[in-house]
Tab-separated table of C-alpha atoms and ligand atoms in Angstrom:
chain	number	residue	atom	x	y	z
A	56	MET	CA	-13.716	-25.308	-6.946
A	57	ASP	CA	-9.999	-25.556	-7.637
A	58	PHE	CA	-7.686	-24.238	-4.909
A	59	ALA	CA	-4.444	-24.994	-6.754
A	60	PHE	CA	-2.225	-22.270	-8.240
A	61	ASP	CA	-2.142	-22.276	-12.007
A	62	ALA	CA	1.141	-23.117	-13.761
A	63	ARG	CA	2.249	-19.499	-14.285
A	64	THR	CA	1.549	-18.514	-10.667
A	65	GLN	CA	3.325	-21.612	-9.402
A	66	GLU	CA	6.380	-20.931	-11.534
A	67	LEU	CA	6.542	-17.272	-10.467
A	68	ARG	CA	6.034	-18.239	-6.807
A	69	GLU	CA	8.991	-20.595	-6.909
A	70	ARG	CA	11.211	-17.986	-8.535
A	71	LEU	CA	10.085	-15.312	-6.100
A	72	LEU	CA	10.605	-17.536	-3.051
A	73	ALA	CA	14.155	-18.242	-4.252
A	74	PHE	CA	14.731	-14.495	-4.832
A	75	MET	CA	13.558	-13.767	-1.273
A	76	ASP	CA	15.914	-16.396	0.202
A	77	GLU	CA	18.930	-15.531	-1.923
A	78	HIS	CA	18.635	-11.752	-2.067
A	79	VAL	CA	15.934	-10.084	0.037
A	80	TYR	CA	16.279	-11.586	3.531
A	81	PRO	CA	20.097	-11.285	3.500
A	82	ALA	CA	19.703	-7.628	2.441
A	83	GLU	CA	17.506	-6.670	5.408
A	84	GLN	CA	20.362	-6.140	7.851
A	85	VAL	CA	22.581	-4.629	5.148
A	86	ALA	CA	19.875	-2.080	4.297
A	87	HIS	CA	19.548	-1.051	7.965
A	88	GLU	CA	23.304	-0.574	8.252
A	89	GLN	CA	23.566	1.333	4.970
A	90	ARG	CA	20.661	3.601	5.864
A	91	ALA	CA	22.253	4.490	9.187
A	92	ALA	CA	25.310	5.702	7.250
A	93	LEU	CA	23.395	7.761	4.639
A	94	ALA	CA	23.705	11.567	4.522
A	95	SER	CA	19.872	11.748	4.617
A	96	PRO	CA	17.678	8.944	5.990
A	97	TRP	CA	15.325	9.561	3.055
A	98	ASP	CA	17.909	8.512	0.472
A	99	THR	CA	17.804	4.985	-0.873
A	100	PRO	CA	20.388	2.477	0.414
A	101	ALA	CA	22.568	1.071	-2.376
A	102	VAL	CA	21.404	-2.475	-1.644
A	103	VAL	CA	17.836	-1.520	-2.605
A	104	GLU	CA	18.987	-0.468	-6.080
A	105	GLU	CA	20.954	-3.737	-6.346
A	106	LEU	CA	17.817	-5.701	-5.439
A	107	LYS	CA	15.828	-3.810	-8.079
A	108	ALA	CA	18.416	-4.562	-10.756
A	109	GLU	CA	18.463	-8.246	-9.818
A	110	ALA	CA	14.650	-8.546	-9.737
A	111	ARG	CA	14.390	-6.888	-13.124
A	112	LYS	CA	17.051	-9.188	-14.550
A	113	GLN	CA	15.098	-12.188	-13.247
A	114	GLY	CA	11.812	-10.952	-14.757
A	115	LEU	CA	10.288	-10.378	-11.300
A	116	TRP	CA	9.290	-6.825	-12.210
A	117	ASN	CA	6.003	-4.900	-12.391
A	118	LEU	CA	4.135	-8.098	-11.590
A	119	PHE	CA	1.219	-6.080	-10.166
A	120	LEU	CA	0.135	-4.507	-13.451
A	121	PRO	CA	-2.605	-6.523	-15.172
A	122	ASP	CA	-2.097	-4.538	-18.375
A	123	ALA	CA	0.195	-6.786	-20.473
A	124	LYS	CA	1.410	-3.816	-22.524
A	125	HIS	CA	3.015	-2.179	-19.492
A	126	GLY	CA	3.242	-4.917	-16.881
A	127	ALA	CA	3.329	-8.672	-16.383
A	128	GLY	CA	-0.281	-9.145	-17.480
A	129	LEU	CA	-1.202	-11.226	-14.430
A	130	THR	CA	-4.744	-11.437	-13.137
A	131	ASN	CA	-5.472	-10.337	-9.564
A	132	LEU	CA	-5.736	-14.005	-8.621
A	133	GLN	CA	-2.312	-14.728	-10.086
A	134	TYR	CA	-0.634	-11.707	-8.535
A	135	ALA	CA	-2.152	-12.024	-5.038
A	136	PRO	CA	-0.009	-14.998	-3.878
A	137	LEU	CA	3.091	-13.157	-5.122
A	138	ALA	CA	2.137	-10.012	-3.195
A	139	GLU	CA	1.808	-12.231	-0.122
A	140	ILE	CA	5.397	-13.393	-0.484
A	141	THR	CA	6.671	-9.805	-0.766
A	142	GLY	CA	4.755	-8.931	2.430
A	143	ARG	CA	7.168	-11.115	4.380
A	144	SER	CA	9.738	-8.353	3.954
A	145	PRO	CA	7.577	-5.268	3.450
A	146	GLN	CA	10.417	-2.752	3.705
A	147	LEU	CA	12.377	-4.223	0.812
A	148	ALA	CA	10.580	-6.757	-1.362
A	149	PRO	CA	7.733	-4.660	-2.844
A	150	THR	CA	10.208	-1.913	-3.799
A	151	ALA	CA	12.697	-4.447	-5.168
A	152	LEU	CA	10.022	-5.749	-7.550
A	153	ASN	CA	8.715	-2.250	-8.432
A	154	CYS	CA	5.443	-3.319	-6.828
A	155	ALA	CA	5.306	-0.883	-3.888
A	156	ALA	CA	2.463	1.427	-2.911
A	157	PRO	CA	1.707	4.178	-3.720
A	158	ASP	CA	3.524	3.790	-7.067
A	159	THR	CA	1.430	0.764	-8.002
A	160	GLY	CA	-1.865	2.632	-7.679
A	161	ASN	CA	-0.404	5.661	-9.422
A	162	MET	CA	0.909	3.573	-12.303
A	163	GLU	CA	-2.516	1.950	-12.621
A	164	VAL	CA	-4.129	5.392	-12.798
A	165	LEU	CA	-1.694	6.536	-15.471
A	166	ALA	CA	-2.014	3.304	-17.461
A	167	GLN	CA	-5.820	3.432	-17.292
A	168	PHE	CA	-6.638	7.140	-17.392
A	169	GLY	CA	-3.446	8.953	-18.483
A	170	ASN	CA	-3.079	10.247	-22.029
A	171	GLU	CA	-0.143	9.339	-24.252
A	172	ALA	CA	1.994	12.330	-23.250
A	173	GLN	CA	1.379	11.718	-19.512
A	174	GLN	CA	2.247	8.068	-19.928
A	175	LYS	CA	5.457	8.897	-21.766
A	176	GLN	CA	6.574	11.492	-19.237
A	177	TRP	CA	5.590	9.770	-15.987
A	178	LEU	CA	4.440	6.196	-16.475
A	179	GLU	CA	7.511	5.064	-18.384
A	180	PRO	CA	10.086	6.164	-15.767
A	181	LEU	CA	7.853	4.758	-13.020
A	182	LEU	CA	7.636	1.421	-14.793
A	183	ALA	CA	11.415	1.469	-15.169
A	184	GLY	CA	11.790	2.103	-11.425
A	185	GLU	CA	13.771	5.287	-12.104
A	186	ILE	CA	11.471	7.596	-10.137
A	187	ARG	CA	8.849	7.256	-7.389
A	188	SER	CA	5.487	8.977	-6.962
A	189	ALA	CA	2.935	10.079	-4.371
A	190	PHE	CA	-0.833	10.288	-4.121
A	191	ALA	CA	-2.033	13.420	-2.335
A	192	MET	CA	-5.598	13.357	-1.097
A	193	THR	CA	-5.796	13.513	2.721
A	194	GLU	CA	-5.958	16.934	4.397
A	195	PRO	CA	-5.364	17.750	8.057
A	196	GLU	CA	-8.239	20.234	8.295
A	197	VAL	CA	-11.073	17.965	7.145
A	198	ALA	CA	-12.273	14.396	7.721
A	199	SER	CA	-10.678	13.004	4.595
A	200	SER	CA	-12.148	9.519	4.900
A	201	ASP	CA	-15.078	11.291	3.239
A	202	ALA	CA	-13.482	12.454	-0.016
A	203	THR	CA	-16.299	14.907	-0.654
A	204	ASN	CA	-14.816	17.020	2.198
A	205	ILE	CA	-11.553	17.726	0.352
A	206	THR	CA	-10.909	21.478	0.183
A	207	THR	CA	-7.854	21.759	-2.071
A	208	HIS	CA	-8.724	24.002	-5.012
A	209	ILE	CA	-7.727	23.249	-8.582
A	210	GLU	CA	-8.750	26.366	-10.422
A	211	ARG	CA	-8.589	26.872	-14.173
A	212	ASP	CA	-6.701	29.994	-15.302
A	213	GLY	CA	-6.218	30.177	-19.066
A	214	ASP	CA	-4.011	27.280	-20.162
A	215	GLU	CA	-3.114	26.420	-16.599
A	216	TYR	CA	-4.571	25.133	-13.360
A	217	VAL	CA	-3.704	26.819	-10.060
A	218	ILE	CA	-3.608	24.567	-7.004
A	219	ASN	CA	-3.955	25.628	-3.378
A	220	GLY	CA	-4.238	23.285	-0.422
A	221	ARG	CA	-2.528	21.439	2.416
A	222	LYS	CA	-2.132	17.666	2.488
A	223	TRP	CA	-0.630	15.289	4.999
A	224	TYR	CA	0.369	11.645	5.367
A	225	ILE	CA	1.422	11.684	1.745
A	226	SER	CA	3.346	8.419	1.522
A	227	GLY	CA	6.648	8.375	-0.294
A	228	ALA	CA	6.976	12.150	-0.593
A	229	MET	CA	10.071	12.422	1.635
A	230	ASN	CA	12.042	10.287	-0.810
A	231	PRO	CA	13.898	12.615	-3.210
A	232	LEU	CA	13.223	10.063	-5.963
A	233	CYS	CA	9.517	10.933	-5.634
A	234	GLN	CA	9.216	13.185	-8.652
A	235	ILE	CA	5.490	13.296	-9.343
A	236	PHE	CA	2.377	13.880	-7.230
A	237	ILE	CA	-1.123	12.900	-8.241
A	238	VAL	CA	-3.178	15.522	-6.426
A	239	MET	CA	-6.876	15.260	-5.676
A	240	GLY	CA	-8.737	18.546	-5.357
A	241	LYS	CA	-11.892	20.342	-6.379
A	242	THR	CA	-12.294	21.931	-9.795
A	243	ASP	CA	-15.986	22.598	-9.147
A	244	PRO	CA	-16.448	23.094	-5.385
A	245	ASP	CA	-20.013	24.357	-5.779
A	246	GLY	CA	-21.138	21.732	-8.302
A	247	ALA	CA	-24.541	20.148	-7.699
A	248	ASP	CA	-23.205	16.587	-7.830
A	249	ILE	CA	-20.762	16.207	-4.917
A	250	ARG	CA	-19.108	13.246	-6.643
A	251	ARG	CA	-18.282	15.333	-9.718
A	252	GLN	CA	-16.600	18.229	-7.913
A	253	GLN	CA	-13.182	16.513	-7.688
A	254	SER	CA	-10.421	16.117	-10.239
A	255	MET	CA	-6.939	14.608	-10.255
A	256	ILE	CA	-3.958	16.451	-11.582
A	257	LEU	CA	-0.250	15.746	-12.047
A	258	VAL	CA	2.134	18.044	-10.178
A	259	PRO	CA	5.883	17.579	-10.675
A	260	ARG	CA	7.874	17.851	-7.452
A	261	ASP	CA	9.960	20.790	-8.624
A	262	THR	CA	6.922	23.008	-9.410
A	263	PRO	CA	7.204	26.385	-7.616
A	264	GLY	CA	4.789	26.600	-4.685
A	265	LEU	CA	4.992	22.879	-3.826
A	266	THR	CA	6.685	22.413	-0.444
A	267	VAL	CA	7.360	19.060	1.188
A	268	LYS	CA	7.196	20.475	4.692
A	269	ARG	CA	7.880	17.668	7.165
A	270	ALA	CA	7.719	13.935	7.760
A	271	MET	CA	4.736	12.872	9.827
A	272	GLN	CA	5.537	10.073	12.244
A	273	VAL	CA	3.875	6.697	12.612
A	274	TYR	CA	3.749	5.676	16.283
A	275	GLY	CA	6.947	7.636	16.755
A	276	TYR	CA	8.694	6.091	13.731
A	277	GLU	CA	9.785	7.917	10.655
A	278	ASP	CA	8.942	5.426	7.970
A	279	HIS	CA	12.169	5.705	5.985
A	280	TYR	CA	11.658	2.590	3.885
A	281	HIS	CA	8.414	3.859	2.454
A	282	GLY	CA	9.709	7.360	1.778
A	283	GLY	CA	7.928	8.713	4.845
A	284	HIS	CA	4.453	10.218	5.051
A	285	ALA	CA	4.828	13.927	4.401
A	286	GLU	CA	2.921	17.102	4.995
A	287	VAL	CA	2.859	18.885	1.638
A	288	LEU	CA	1.818	22.455	0.875
A	289	PHE	CA	0.447	23.627	-2.468
A	290	GLU	CA	0.565	27.414	-2.628
A	291	ASN	CA	-0.436	28.938	-5.973
A	292	VAL	CA	1.073	25.958	-7.748
A	293	ARG	CA	0.667	26.385	-11.523
A	294	VAL	CA	0.700	23.467	-13.924
A	295	PRO	CA	-0.342	23.219	-17.592
A	296	ALA	CA	-4.016	22.351	-18.110
A	297	SER	CA	-2.812	19.227	-19.938
A	298	ASN	CA	-1.685	17.824	-16.546
A	299	LEU	CA	-5.278	16.994	-15.649
A	300	ILE	CA	-5.855	13.226	-15.556
A	301	GLY	CA	-8.983	12.308	-17.472
A	302	GLU	CA	-11.702	14.922	-17.409
A	303	GLU	CA	-12.719	17.631	-14.958
A	304	GLY	CA	-14.993	16.088	-12.329
A	305	GLY	CA	-13.575	12.600	-12.902
A	306	GLY	CA	-11.422	12.487	-9.750
A	307	PHE	CA	-13.866	10.610	-7.544
A	308	GLY	CA	-14.358	7.877	-10.128
A	309	ILE	CA	-10.611	7.480	-10.659
A	310	ALA	CA	-10.077	7.257	-6.881
A	311	GLN	CA	-12.618	4.432	-6.660
A	312	ALA	CA	-10.947	2.538	-9.516
A	313	ARG	CA	-7.503	3.088	-7.971
A	314	LEU	CA	-8.370	1.560	-4.630
A	315	GLY	CA	-9.788	-1.821	-5.694
A	316	PRO	CA	-6.581	-3.605	-6.751
A	317	GLY	CA	-4.573	-1.719	-4.106
A	318	ARG	CA	-6.651	-3.306	-1.379
A	319	ILE	CA	-5.947	-6.810	-2.676
A	320	HIS	CA	-2.226	-5.967	-2.713
A	321	HIS	CA	-2.261	-4.524	0.817
A	322	CYS	CA	-4.243	-7.442	2.192
A	323	MET	CA	-2.066	-10.100	0.587
A	324	ARG	CA	1.088	-8.357	1.812
A	325	LEU	CA	-0.503	-8.256	5.278
A	326	ILE	CA	-1.017	-12.002	5.111
A	327	GLY	CA	2.678	-12.331	4.270
A	328	MET	CA	3.451	-10.184	7.316
A	329	ALA	CA	1.305	-12.492	9.454
A	330	GLU	CA	3.127	-15.534	8.055
A	331	ARG	CA	6.456	-13.962	8.977
A	332	ALA	CA	5.144	-13.265	12.494
A	333	ILE	CA	3.954	-16.865	12.881
A	334	GLU	CA	7.330	-18.168	11.687
A	335	LEU	CA	9.171	-15.914	14.154
A	336	MET	CA	6.742	-16.942	16.909
A	337	CYS	CA	7.369	-20.647	16.308
A	338	ARG	CA	11.157	-20.288	16.044
A	339	ARG	CA	11.270	-18.298	19.273
A	340	ALA	CA	8.908	-20.676	21.081
A	341	VAL	CA	11.098	-23.708	20.441
A	342	ALA	CA	14.349	-21.867	21.210
A	343	ARG	CA	13.424	-20.080	24.457
A	344	THR	CA	12.989	-21.738	27.844
A	345	ALA	CA	11.130	-20.251	30.816
A	346	PHE	CA	10.211	-21.938	34.094
A	347	GLY	CA	11.864	-25.204	33.113
A	348	LYS	CA	10.414	-25.825	29.666
A	349	PRO	CA	10.452	-24.326	26.193
A	350	LEU	CA	7.786	-21.708	25.565
A	351	ALA	CA	6.565	-24.036	22.816
A	352	GLN	CA	5.289	-26.392	25.527
A	353	GLN	CA	3.036	-23.795	27.147
A	354	GLY	CA	-0.611	-24.353	26.334
A	355	VAL	CA	-1.265	-20.665	25.826
A	356	VAL	CA	1.419	-20.565	23.131
A	357	HIS	CA	-0.299	-23.482	21.370
A	358	ASN	CA	-3.510	-21.477	21.393
A	359	TRP	CA	-1.797	-18.411	19.927
A	360	ILE	CA	-0.140	-20.389	17.153
A	361	ALA	CA	-3.246	-22.412	16.304
A	362	ASP	CA	-5.543	-19.381	16.305
A	363	ALA	CA	-3.092	-17.447	14.156
A	364	ARG	CA	-2.892	-20.283	11.624
A	365	VAL	CA	-6.698	-20.603	11.450
A	366	ALA	CA	-7.128	-16.848	11.020
A	367	VAL	CA	-4.523	-16.603	8.269
A	368	GLU	CA	-6.031	-19.502	6.310
A	369	GLN	CA	-9.478	-17.864	6.536
A	370	LEU	CA	-8.174	-14.492	5.458
A	371	ARG	CA	-6.229	-15.897	2.540
A	372	LEU	CA	-9.276	-17.696	1.184
A	373	LEU	CA	-11.356	-14.526	1.436
A	374	VAL	CA	-8.725	-12.387	-0.247
A	375	LEU	CA	-8.224	-14.908	-3.048
A	376	LYS	CA	-11.972	-15.143	-3.561
A	377	THR	CA	-12.079	-11.353	-3.808
A	378	ALA	CA	-9.241	-11.375	-6.353
A	379	TRP	CA	-11.092	-13.995	-8.380
A	380	LEU	CA	-14.311	-11.961	-8.282
A	381	MET	CA	-12.477	-8.825	-9.407
A	382	ASP	CA	-11.088	-10.794	-12.343
A	383	THR	CA	-14.400	-12.360	-13.286
A	384	VAL	CA	-17.134	-9.812	-12.452
A	385	GLY	CA	-15.090	-6.611	-11.950
A	386	ASN	CA	-14.485	-4.325	-8.980
A	387	LYS	CA	-18.150	-3.351	-8.699
A	388	GLY	CA	-19.265	-6.961	-8.495
A	389	ALA	CA	-16.649	-7.606	-5.804
A	390	HIS	CA	-17.710	-4.595	-3.718
A	391	THR	CA	-18.792	-6.480	-0.569
A	392	GLU	CA	-15.742	-8.723	-0.654
A	393	ILE	CA	-13.316	-5.814	-1.185
A	394	GLN	CA	-14.825	-4.082	1.850
A	395	SER	CA	-14.716	-7.342	3.812
A	396	ILE	CA	-11.022	-7.995	3.252
A	397	LYS	CA	-10.136	-4.388	4.077
A	398	ILE	CA	-12.048	-4.698	7.373
A	399	ALA	CA	-10.927	-8.194	8.340
A	400	THR	CA	-7.289	-8.390	7.285
A	401	PRO	CA	-5.489	-5.481	9.025
A	402	ARG	CA	-7.122	-5.976	12.406
A	403	THR	CA	-6.586	-9.735	12.467
A	404	VAL	CA	-2.975	-9.393	11.321
A	405	VAL	CA	-2.340	-6.676	13.931
A	406	ASP	CA	-3.477	-9.147	16.615
A	407	ILE	CA	-1.280	-11.945	15.260
A	408	ILE	CA	1.809	-9.705	15.129
A	409	ASP	CA	0.995	-8.428	18.616
A	410	GLN	CA	1.009	-11.976	19.944
A	411	ALA	CA	4.364	-12.610	18.270
A	412	VAL	CA	5.647	-9.432	19.959
A	413	GLN	CA	4.404	-10.748	23.303
A	414	LEU	CA	6.154	-14.071	22.832
A	415	HIS	CA	9.437	-12.279	22.102
A	416	GLY	CA	9.305	-10.321	25.361
A	417	ALA	CA	11.325	-7.093	25.206
A	418	GLY	CA	12.904	-8.301	21.969
A	419	GLY	CA	9.485	-8.014	20.370
A	420	VAL	CA	9.379	-4.248	20.710
A	421	SER	CA	13.058	-3.846	19.810
A	422	GLN	CA	14.852	-3.041	16.579
A	423	ASP	CA	16.505	-6.486	16.554
A	424	PHE	CA	13.379	-8.210	15.254
A	425	PRO	CA	11.093	-6.955	12.468
A	426	LEU	CA	7.981	-7.342	14.635
A	427	ALA	CA	7.636	-3.795	15.971
A	428	GLU	CA	7.866	-2.322	12.473
A	429	LEU	CA	5.496	-4.969	11.126
A	430	TRP	CA	2.992	-4.126	13.858
A	431	ALA	CA	3.106	-0.382	13.208
A	432	GLY	CA	2.783	-0.958	9.456
A	433	ALA	CA	-0.188	-3.286	9.852
A	434	ARG	CA	-1.890	-1.005	12.375
A	435	THR	CA	-1.813	1.972	10.010
A	436	LEU	CA	-3.698	-0.076	7.442
A	437	ARG	CA	-6.756	0.155	9.677
A	438	LEU	CA	-6.681	3.843	8.648
A	439	ALA	CA	-4.904	4.182	5.323
A	440	ASP	CA	-7.052	3.597	2.227
A	441	GLY	CA	-10.054	4.355	4.416
A	442	PRO	CA	-10.674	3.572	8.107
A	443	ASP	CA	-12.397	0.324	9.141
A	444	GLU	CA	-15.596	2.145	10.072
A	445	VAL	CA	-16.020	3.653	6.626
A	446	HIS	CA	-15.802	0.219	5.016
A	447	GLN	CA	-18.165	-1.195	7.642
A	448	ARG	CA	-20.620	1.606	6.869
A	449	SER	CA	-20.457	0.963	3.172
A	450	LEU	CA	-20.767	-2.823	3.516
A	451	ALA	CA	-23.636	-2.623	6.012
A	452	ARG	CA	-25.607	-0.133	3.883
A	453	ARG	CA	-25.391	-2.442	0.909
A	454	GLU	CA	-26.435	-5.403	3.057
A	455	LEU	CA	-29.392	-3.474	4.526
A	456	LYS	CA	-30.556	-2.361	1.083
A	457	LYS	CA	-31.718	-5.921	0.419
A	458	TYR	CA	-34.356	-5.497	3.128
A	459	LEU	CA	-35.536	-1.953	2.469
B	691	FAD	C1	0.686	5.551	7.348
B	691	FAD	C2	-0.341	6.269	6.575
B	691	FAD	C3	-0.156	6.474	5.210
B	691	FAD	C4	-1.080	7.209	4.470
B	691	FAD	N1	-0.826	7.468	3.151
B	691	FAD	C5	-1.638	8.323	2.476
B	691	FAD	C6	-1.308	8.757	1.163
B	691	FAD	O1	-0.294	8.335	0.581
B	691	FAD	N2	-2.118	9.661	0.546
B	691	FAD	C7	-3.240	10.148	1.150
B	691	FAD	O2	-3.934	10.960	0.541
B	691	FAD	N3	-3.581	9.748	2.410
B	691	FAD	C8	-2.808	8.867	3.084
B	691	FAD	N4	-3.122	8.474	4.366
B	691	FAD	C9	-4.285	9.041	5.009
B	691	FAD	C10	-5.447	8.072	5.178
B	691	FAD	O3	-5.958	7.668	3.948
B	691	FAD	C11	-6.480	8.811	6.042
B	691	FAD	O4	-5.917	8.946	7.336
B	691	FAD	C12	-7.811	8.098	6.128
B	691	FAD	O5	-8.494	8.136	4.895
B	691	FAD	C13	-8.715	8.732	7.192
B	691	FAD	O6	-8.863	10.113	7.004
B	691	FAD	P1	-8.608	11.075	8.256
B	691	FAD	O7	-7.264	10.785	8.814
B	691	FAD	O8	-8.889	12.466	7.813
B	691	FAD	O9	-9.631	10.609	9.336
B	691	FAD	P2	-11.154	11.153	9.529
B	691	FAD	O10	-11.843	11.198	8.206
B	691	FAD	O11	-11.096	12.390	10.333
B	691	FAD	O12	-11.753	9.983	10.380
B	691	FAD	C14	-11.364	9.775	11.744
B	691	FAD	C15	-12.081	8.577	12.303
B	691	FAD	O13	-13.455	8.803	12.317
B	691	FAD	C16	-14.136	7.587	12.239
B	691	FAD	N5	-15.105	7.642	11.157
B	691	FAD	C17	-15.011	8.275	9.975
B	691	FAD	N6	-16.110	8.058	9.225
B	691	FAD	C18	-16.920	7.267	9.954
B	691	FAD	C19	-18.183	6.669	9.743
B	691	FAD	N7	-18.852	6.866	8.598
B	691	FAD	N8	-18.710	5.896	10.725
B	691	FAD	C20	-18.040	5.701	11.874
B	691	FAD	N9	-16.836	6.232	12.121
B	691	FAD	C21	-16.284	6.992	11.187
B	691	FAD	C22	-13.102	6.499	11.941
B	691	FAD	O14	-12.796	5.805	13.143
B	691	FAD	C23	-11.906	7.299	11.490
B	691	FAD	O15	-10.678	6.646	11.756
B	691	FAD	C24	-2.237	7.706	5.113
B	691	FAD	C25	-2.449	7.461	6.472
B	691	FAD	C26	-1.524	6.753	7.203
B	691	FAD	C27	-1.758	6.544	8.660
């Protein structure tokens, strides 16, 4: 077993680390200040566009896309350590590199399942970072962790489909740059096979009947950096039949394919968030004195730091193993590991960030440190892309099958 990075990964890591030091970290405060002065908080601060231009110039662009025709052609194992580095500044770095969710998953869908016309119209501007996109599946009225519950109708009418439904927590949709929605709904709600009832369809933002109604909050935050998480209405929305992605009834299968790589990306970024929290924890512990000695000399702080380091090393190995399996035996063969990382990573990283918050006292919950935002972001990943319990259910059923 070889734990070393290969030459390409190593070279990209070094360039990315330098990009983070020279451009991303210094831009964090600038972005906050610029956003506060924007006419709408959903607009993009100028510094973000500058970061994108610089990343593209340096060839640190679309690294997530394994397809060499459209992206960098990296394997999951090569990209994962790079995603980790971007997780250290989750508000800026993934966007700067055009590697931010939900665009990454949407670009993968278009690259894998989109036809030539769909790729030309939507994939190309997404790859160029000119527009953003959203993925609309979850609905307030039904338990959407079970995708078979989705009620949005996609009904064929001549050369068009008519879409009716209500979605919420649609990430990125508040950003005016978000020009295209991939919508999951049912084309055959009464079909015998509940996994063939769903389809995915492209809906441009300016289509009559599509209303981005409001920004849902996350623990009281409006998540401006990620384009918010919107409630979106589809009322008699008509799009050409050619907007369907793949075939009717193929939506469930596409959703499964979309989520595999996305989970590696989320988990590696989470590990980067944990690394940032550990760094902040250590810096604070040596700089802050209470009851006559630095916090770094308190035994309990040693325990926090040591436990955090052990947990991060364990998680990283598991995520990298999963990436390697996906590259070598495919997403299906990596099923148990993909579920495992999605269960283990967010909750462990939430705990690590929480301890860093604790060590910072009131500063930890404030806007002067990134910890509160990191915590809220990590906590939502116990829900987004499927709640913990759904992954536990799926993993346990597969494990039990061996004994039935
Ligand atoms: C910040 C954020 C961003 C998001 N972005 C998007 C997006 O861009 N697009 C999109 O479509 N959706 C998005 N979501 C929605 C997310 O994917 C859903 O919230 C998630 O799939 C759960 O669906 P639900 O909220 O309907 O919860 P429900 O399905 O109602 O589940 C509620 C709870 O029930 C429990 N539960 C469910 N099933 C089981 C089970 N089998 N066993 C035990 N317990 C169970 C779990 O604890 C679960 O949390 C986002 C959510 C958040 C918080």
